[in-house]
PDB file of C-alpha atoms in Angstrom:
ATOM      1  CA  MET A   1      -0.194   0.507   0.039  1.00  0.00           C
ATOM      2  CA  SER A   2       1.859   3.561  -0.624  1.00  0.00           C
ATOM      3  CA  GLY A   3       1.965   5.552   1.774  1.00  0.00           C
ATOM      4  CA  LYS A   4      -0.616   8.563   1.443  1.00  0.00           C
ATOM      5  CA  LEU A   5      -3.446   5.192   1.391  1.00  0.00           C
ATOM      6  CA  ASP A   6      -1.678   4.719   4.772  1.00  0.00           C
ATOM      7  CA  ILE A   7      -2.846   8.048   6.536  1.00  0.00           C
ATOM      8  CA  LEU A   8      -6.349   7.303   4.827  1.00  0.00           C
ATOM      9  CA  TYR A   9      -9.586   5.234   6.780  1.00  0.00           C
ATOM     10  CA  ARG A  10      -9.888   2.173   4.045  1.00  0.00           C
ATOM     11  CA  LEU A  11     -13.889   1.374   4.592  1.00  0.00           C
ATOM     12  CA  GLN A  12     -15.278  -1.736   4.775  1.00  0.00           C
ATOM     13  CA  LYS A  13     -18.606  -3.095   3.983  1.00  0.00           C
ATOM     14  CA  LYS A  14     -20.544  -1.304   7.497  1.00  0.00           C
ATOM     15  CA  ASP A  15     -19.505   1.756   6.643  1.00  0.00           C
ATOM     16  CA  ALA A  16     -21.555   1.318   3.009  1.00  0.00           C
ATOM     17  CA  SER A  17     -24.903   2.796   3.855  1.00  0.00           C
ATOM     18  CA  ARG A  18     -23.079   6.124   5.138  1.00  0.00           C
ATOM     19  CA  ALA A  19     -21.066   6.254   2.373  1.00  0.00           C
ATOM     20  CA  GLY A  20     -24.033   5.655   0.301  1.00  0.00           C
ATOM     21  CA  ALA A  21     -25.440   8.763   2.348  1.00  0.00           C
ATOM     22  CA  VAL A  22     -22.201  11.419   2.335  1.00  0.00           C
ATOM     23  CA  LEU A  23     -22.149  10.684  -1.608  1.00  0.00           C
ATOM     24  CA  THR A  24     -26.140  11.672  -1.632  1.00  0.00           C
ATOM     25  CA  ALA A  25     -25.507  14.895   0.019  1.00  0.00           C
ATOM     26  CA  ALA A  26     -22.150  15.489  -2.159  1.00  0.00           C
ATOM     27  CA  PHE A  27     -23.925  15.394  -5.206  1.00  0.00           C
ATOM     28  CA  GLN A  28     -27.063  17.533  -3.845  1.00  0.00           C
ATOM     29  CA  HIS A  29     -26.781  20.001  -6.628  1.00  0.00           C
ATOM     30  CA  ASP A  30     -24.571  18.398  -9.067  1.00  0.00           C
ATOM     31  CA  PRO A  31     -26.521  19.134 -12.288  1.00  0.00           C
ATOM     32  CA  VAL A  32     -26.093  15.547 -13.601  1.00  0.00           C
ATOM     33  CA  TRP A  33     -27.239  14.252 -11.288  1.00  0.00           C
ATOM     34  CA  ASN A  34     -29.966  15.778 -10.681  1.00  0.00           C
ATOM     35  CA  ALA A  35     -31.122  15.956 -13.491  1.00  0.00           C
ATOM     36  CA  VAL A  36     -31.088  12.540 -14.126  1.00  0.00           C
ATOM     37  CA  PHE A  37     -33.016  11.811 -10.474  1.00  0.00           C
ATOM     38  CA  ASP A  38     -35.552  14.615 -11.210  1.00  0.00           C
ATOM     39  CA  GLY A  39     -38.855  13.449 -10.592  1.00  0.00           C
ATOM     40  CA  VAL A  40     -37.227  10.839  -8.137  1.00  0.00           C
ATOM     41  CA  ALA A  41     -36.946  11.354  -4.244  1.00  0.00           C
ATOM     42  CA  PRO A  42     -34.238  12.348  -2.207  1.00  0.00           C
ATOM     43  CA  GLU A  43     -34.485   8.956   0.174  1.00  0.00           C
ATOM     44  CA  ARG A  44     -34.445   7.135  -3.022  1.00  0.00           C
ATOM     45  CA  ARG A  45     -31.264   9.238  -4.212  1.00  0.00           C
ATOM     46  CA  ILE A  46     -28.975   7.324  -1.783  1.00  0.00           C
ATOM     47  CA  GLY A  47     -29.474   3.256  -4.146  1.00  0.00           C
ATOM     48  CA  ALA A  48     -27.456   5.724  -6.790  1.00  0.00           C
ATOM     49  CA  PHE A  49     -24.480   6.270  -5.036  1.00  0.00           C
ATOM     50  CA  GLU A  50     -24.093   3.431  -2.092  1.00  0.00           C
ATOM     51  CA  THR A  51     -24.221   1.141  -5.587  1.00  0.00           C
ATOM     52  CA  PRO A  52     -20.956   1.782  -6.610  1.00  0.00           C
ATOM     53  CA  VAL A  53     -19.415   1.709  -2.752  1.00  0.00           C
ATOM     54  CA  ARG A  54     -20.493  -1.746  -2.532  1.00  0.00           C
ATOM     55  CA  TYR A  55     -19.335  -2.292  -6.022  1.00  0.00           C
ATOM     56  CA  CYS A  56     -15.951  -1.044  -5.036  1.00  0.00           C
ATOM     57  CA  LEU A  57     -15.479  -2.644  -2.043  1.00  0.00           C
ATOM     58  CA  LYS A  58     -15.504  -5.965  -3.791  1.00  0.00           C
ATOM     59  CA  TYR A  59     -14.003  -4.762  -6.396  1.00  0.00           C
ATOM     60  CA  GLY A  60     -11.248  -1.683  -6.221  1.00  0.00           C
ATOM     61  CA  GLU A  61     -11.021   0.436  -2.801  1.00  0.00           C
ATOM     62  CA  VAL A  62     -12.208   2.908  -1.030  1.00  0.00           C
ATOM     63  CA  TYR A  63     -11.096   4.900   1.525  1.00  0.00           C
ATOM     64  CA  ALA A  64     -12.205   8.472   3.319  1.00  0.00           C
ATOM     65  CA  PRO A  65      -9.933  11.171   4.946  1.00  0.00           C
ATOM     66  CA  SER A  66     -11.008   9.401   9.053  1.00  0.00           C
ATOM     67  CA  ALA A  67     -13.726   7.008  10.275  1.00  0.00           C
ATOM     68  CA  ALA A  68     -15.747  10.448  10.214  1.00  0.00           C
ATOM     69  CA  LEU A  69     -16.515   9.805   6.434  1.00  0.00           C
ATOM     70  CA  GLU A  70     -15.934  13.538   5.525  1.00  0.00           C
ATOM     71  CA  GLY A  71     -15.812  12.134   1.958  1.00  0.00           C
ATOM     72  CA  VAL A  72     -15.414   8.808   0.537  1.00  0.00           C
ATOM     73  CA  ALA A  73     -13.761   7.786  -2.942  1.00  0.00           C
ATOM     74  CA  ALA A  74     -14.178   4.728  -4.832  1.00  0.00           C
ATOM     75  CA  TRP A  75     -11.890   3.427  -7.501  1.00  0.00           C
ATOM     76  CA  VAL A  76     -11.152   0.014  -9.168  1.00  0.00           C
ATOM     77  CA  PRO A  77      -8.909  -1.900 -11.589  1.00  0.00           C
ATOM     78  CA  GLY A  78     -10.047  -0.860 -15.365  1.00  0.00           C
ATOM     79  CA  GLU A  79     -10.351  -3.782 -16.008  1.00  0.00           C
ATOM     80  CA  LEU A  80     -13.314  -4.784 -13.862  1.00  0.00           C
ATOM     81  CA  ALA A  81     -14.948  -1.575 -14.564  1.00  0.00           C
ATOM     82  CA  ASP A  82     -18.189  -2.017 -16.442  1.00  0.00           C
ATOM     83  CA  MET A  83     -20.527  -2.367 -14.045  1.00  0.00           C
ATOM     84  CA  THR A  84     -22.190  -6.144 -14.872  1.00  0.00           C
ATOM     85  CA  PHE A  85     -25.769  -7.271 -13.418  1.00  0.00           C
ATOM     86  CA  TRP A  86     -23.421 -10.239 -12.762  1.00  0.00           C
ATOM     87  CA  ARG A  87     -21.162  -8.447 -10.869  1.00  0.00           C
ATOM     88  CA  VAL A  88     -23.332  -5.878  -9.089  1.00  0.00           C
ATOM     89  CA  PHE A  89     -25.077  -8.819  -8.113  1.00  0.00           C
ATOM     90  CA  ARG A  90     -22.536 -10.837  -6.381  1.00  0.00           C
ATOM     91  CA  CYS A  91     -21.248  -8.222  -4.470  1.00  0.00           C
ATOM     92  CA  GLY A  92     -24.410  -6.931  -3.221  1.00  0.00           C
ATOM     93  CA  ALA A  93     -24.877  -4.165  -4.848  1.00  0.00           C
ATOM     94  CA  ILE A  94     -28.401  -4.720  -7.315  1.00  0.00           C
ATOM     95  CA  TRP A  95     -30.610  -4.213  -3.298  1.00  0.00           C
ATOM     96  CA  SER A  96     -28.807  -0.712  -3.465  1.00  0.00           C
ATOM     97  CA  GLY A  97     -29.507  -0.180  -6.265  1.00  0.00           C
ATOM     98  CA  MET A  98     -33.455  -1.706  -6.567  1.00  0.00           C
ATOM     99  CA  ARG A  99     -34.117   1.734  -3.819  1.00  0.00           C
ATOM    100  CA  MET A 100     -34.044   3.987  -6.817  1.00  0.00           C
ATOM    101  CA  GLY A 101     -36.400   2.205  -8.420  1.00  0.00           C
ATOM    102  CA  MET A 102     -36.297   1.284 -12.182  1.00  0.00           C
ATOM    103  CA  ALA A 103     -37.791   4.681 -14.087  1.00  0.00           C
ATOM    104  CA  ALA A 104     -34.190   5.922 -12.917  1.00  0.00           C
ATOM    105  CA  THR A 105     -32.173   2.761 -13.382  1.00  0.00           C
ATOM    106  CA  ARG A 106     -33.643   2.567 -16.823  1.00  0.00           C
ATOM    107  CA  LYS A 107     -32.481   6.728 -17.070  1.00  0.00           C
ATOM    108  CA  MET A 108     -29.648   6.023 -16.289  1.00  0.00           C
ATOM    109  CA  MET A 109     -28.557   3.470 -19.299  1.00  0.00           C
ATOM    110  CA  PRO A 110     -28.664   5.589 -21.814  1.00  0.00           C
ATOM    111  CA  VAL A 111     -27.638   9.119 -20.582  1.00  0.00           C
ATOM    112  CA  PHE A 112     -24.273   7.141 -19.290  1.00  0.00           C
ATOM    113  CA  ALA A 113     -23.970   4.707 -22.225  1.00  0.00           C
ATOM    114  CA  PRO A 114     -21.232   7.455 -24.181  1.00  0.00           C
ATOM    115  CA  ILE A 115     -19.378   7.639 -21.321  1.00  0.00           C
ATOM    116  CA  GLU A 116     -18.921   3.816 -20.913  1.00  0.00           C
ATOM    117  CA  LYS A 117     -17.968   3.795 -24.625  1.00  0.00           C
ATOM    118  CA  ASP A 118     -15.721   6.239 -24.546  1.00  0.00           C
ATOM    119  CA  ARG A 119     -13.628   5.274 -21.313  1.00  0.00           C
ATOM    120  CA  LYS A 120     -13.360   1.190 -23.701  1.00  0.00           C
ATOM    121  CA  ALA A 121     -12.148   3.660 -27.132  1.00  0.00           C
ATOM    122  CA  THR A 122     -10.014   5.635 -24.609  1.00  0.00           C
ATOM    123  CA  MET A 123      -8.290   2.861 -22.452  1.00  0.00           C
ATOM    124  CA  GLN A 124      -7.914  -0.344 -24.946  1.00  0.00           C
ATOM    125  CA  GLY A 125      -5.864  -2.546 -24.164  1.00  0.00           C
ATOM    126  CA  LYS A 126      -4.116  -0.396 -21.223  1.00  0.00           C
ATOM    127  CA  SER A 127      -4.575  -1.257 -17.703  1.00  0.00           C
ATOM    128  CA  TYR A 128      -5.342   1.974 -15.746  1.00  0.00           C
ATOM    129  CA  LEU A 129      -7.422   2.811 -12.328  1.00  0.00           C
ATOM    130  CA  TYR A 130     -10.878   4.087 -12.901  1.00  0.00           C
ATOM    131  CA  LEU A 131     -11.654   6.653 -10.050  1.00  0.00           C
ATOM    132  CA  LEU A 132     -16.020   5.154  -9.620  1.00  0.00           C
ATOM    133  CA  VAL A 133     -16.985   8.271  -7.728  1.00  0.00           C
ATOM    134  CA  ILE A 134     -15.359  10.620  -5.226  1.00  0.00           C
ATOM    135  CA  GLY A 135     -17.769  13.489  -3.192  1.00  0.00           C
ATOM    136  CA  VAL A 136     -17.117  15.334   0.375  1.00  0.00           C
ATOM    137  CA  ALA A 137     -20.247  15.973   2.728  1.00  0.00           C
ATOM    138  CA  PRO A 138     -21.101  19.507   2.171  1.00  0.00           C
ATOM    139  CA  GLN A 139     -20.610  20.605   6.136  1.00  0.00           C
ATOM    140  CA  PHE A 140     -16.487  19.530   5.175  1.00  0.00           C
ATOM    141  CA  GLN A 141     -15.807  20.890   1.774  1.00  0.00           C
ATOM    142  CA  GLY A 142     -13.142  23.699   0.399  1.00  0.00           C
ATOM    143  CA  GLN A 143     -11.087  22.005   3.794  1.00  0.00           C
ATOM    144  CA  GLY A 144      -8.776  20.112   0.921  1.00  0.00           C
ATOM    145  CA  PHE A 145     -10.619  16.589   1.499  1.00  0.00           C
ATOM    146  CA  ALA A 146     -11.028  15.719  -2.174  1.00  0.00           C
ATOM    147  CA  GLY A 147      -8.060  17.073  -3.243  1.00  0.00           C
ATOM    148  CA  LYS A 148      -5.978  14.710  -0.362  1.00  0.00           C
ATOM    149  CA  LEU A 149      -8.050  11.495  -1.631  1.00  0.00           C
ATOM    150  CA  VAL A 150      -7.153  12.240  -5.139  1.00  0.00           C
ATOM    151  CA  ARG A 151      -3.600  12.287  -4.277  1.00  0.00           C
ATOM    152  CA  ALA A 152      -3.874   9.516  -2.506  1.00  0.00           C
ATOM    153  CA  LEU A 153      -4.955   7.775  -5.971  1.00  0.00           C
ATOM    154  CA  ILE A 154      -2.088   9.566  -7.739  1.00  0.00           C
ATOM    155  CA  ASP A 155       0.154   7.926  -5.837  1.00  0.00           C
ATOM    156  CA  LYS A 156      -1.081   4.437  -5.659  1.00  0.00           C
ATOM    157  CA  SER A 157      -1.432   5.368  -9.464  1.00  0.00           C
ATOM    158  CA  GLU A 158       1.988   5.956  -9.680  1.00  0.00           C
ATOM    159  CA  CYS A 159       3.246   3.779  -7.201  1.00  0.00           C
ATOM    160  CA  SER A 160       2.185   1.068  -9.867  1.00  0.00           C
ATOM    161  CA  GLY A 161       2.644   2.626 -13.170  1.00  0.00           C
ATOM    162  CA  VAL A 162      -0.850   2.792 -14.099  1.00  0.00           C
ATOM    163  CA  PRO A 163      -2.759   6.161 -14.999  1.00  0.00           C
ATOM    164  CA  ILE A 164      -5.696   7.359 -13.712  1.00  0.00           C
ATOM    165  CA  TYR A 165      -9.023   7.616 -15.668  1.00  0.00           C
ATOM    166  CA  LEU A 166     -12.444   9.477 -14.661  1.00  0.00           C
ATOM    167  CA  GLU A 167     -15.046  11.788 -15.501  1.00  0.00           C
ATOM    168  CA  THR A 168     -16.487  14.374 -13.685  1.00  0.00           C
ATOM    169  CA  GLU A 169     -19.435  16.818 -14.157  1.00  0.00           C
ATOM    170  CA  THR A 170     -18.456  20.578 -13.552  1.00  0.00           C
ATOM    171  CA  GLU A 171     -15.628  22.695 -14.893  1.00  0.00           C
ATOM    172  CA  SER A 172     -14.729  23.757 -11.029  1.00  0.00           C
ATOM    173  CA  ASN A 173     -13.946  19.958 -11.312  1.00  0.00           C
ATOM    174  CA  VAL A 174     -12.397  20.102 -14.044  1.00  0.00           C
ATOM    175  CA  GLN A 175     -10.239  22.664 -13.019  1.00  0.00           C
ATOM    176  CA  MET A 176      -9.435  21.425 -10.259  1.00  0.00           C
ATOM    177  CA  TYR A 177      -8.415  17.618 -11.729  1.00  0.00           C
ATOM    178  CA  GLU A 178      -6.010  19.644 -14.002  1.00  0.00           C
ATOM    179  CA  HIS A 179      -4.087  21.566 -11.127  1.00  0.00           C
ATOM    180  CA  LEU A 180      -3.446  17.333 -10.291  1.00  0.00           C
ATOM    181  CA  GLY A 181      -1.800  16.905 -13.617  1.00  0.00           C
ATOM    182  CA  PHE A 182      -5.125  15.389 -15.552  1.00  0.00           C
ATOM    183  CA  ALA A 183      -6.083  16.351 -18.789  1.00  0.00           C
ATOM    184  CA  VAL A 184      -8.849  16.535 -20.474  1.00  0.00           C
ATOM    185  CA  VAL A 185      -9.699  13.562 -23.279  1.00  0.00           C
ATOM    186  CA  LYS A 186     -13.308  14.678 -24.471  1.00  0.00           C
ATOM    187  CA  GLU A 187     -15.526  17.185 -23.430  1.00  0.00           C
ATOM    188  CA  ILE A 188     -19.056  15.559 -24.414  1.00  0.00           C
ATOM    189  CA  VAL A 189     -23.006  16.432 -23.980  1.00  0.00           C
ATOM    190  CA  LEU A 190     -24.786  13.405 -22.395  1.00  0.00           C
ATOM    191  CA  PRO A 191     -28.015  12.482 -24.368  1.00  0.00           C
ATOM    192  CA  ILE A 192     -31.376  12.999 -23.017  1.00  0.00           C
ATOM    193  CA  ILE A 193     -30.362  15.327 -20.232  1.00  0.00           C
ATOM    194  CA  HIS A 194     -28.163  17.956 -22.392  1.00  0.00           C
ATOM    195  CA  LEU A 195     -26.064  18.348 -20.150  1.00  0.00           C
ATOM    196  CA  PRO A 196     -21.890  18.315 -20.183  1.00  0.00           C
ATOM    197  CA  MET A 197     -19.679  16.342 -18.735  1.00  0.00           C
ATOM    198  CA  TRP A 198     -15.500  15.692 -19.085  1.00  0.00           C
ATOM    199  CA  GLU A 199     -13.275  12.479 -19.924  1.00  0.00           C
ATOM    200  CA  MET A 200      -9.898  12.901 -17.914  1.00  0.00           C
ATOM    201  CA  THR A 201      -6.993  11.282 -17.919  1.00  0.00           C
ATOM    202  CA  ARG A 202      -3.435  11.377 -15.591  1.00  0.00           C
ATOM    203  CA  GLY A 203      -0.381   9.321 -16.847  1.00  0.00           C
ATOM    204  CA  VAL A 204      -1.802   8.063 -19.559  1.00  0.00           C
TER     205      VAL A 204
END
């Protein structure tokens, strides 16, 4: 394990629901997720964020700055980036995903399909780390916790010699990632909701 990861808290299964709640709060004003969740009750939204946490607990790694879960970052090796039905089922995330309801689930699939296609094309034949989700609870935002989590992932990437791939939904996030050495691969407009998303890499 890299030095920067050593000082973080590695989440366990018992933390999954709380981590989902932290990420739900972190993304409450996110334009993409608010468009996806239009008409979805707030208590149902947590499933969209608990699902990747449970997925990464099984197939990758999930960290927080401390056991207080000020923020959460979850990533997987590139070969496990696709959240197939059977992988989601095996890690137990299918049940948290069902909390969203079928309408939201059906909407998400075509909205995010282009970024999955782009990721596969960009990273084809490469080993990499895929940052599936990162967010900081509102009361802890602006205190450097996101940067701390991303720098730990960068340290892991550099130590293992593999690049990082991620997507983000806001220009302010793009600037933060560029400051940390990431580069924009592509800016796209998501179908149905017609909002931008930026695909970024570091170390490719």
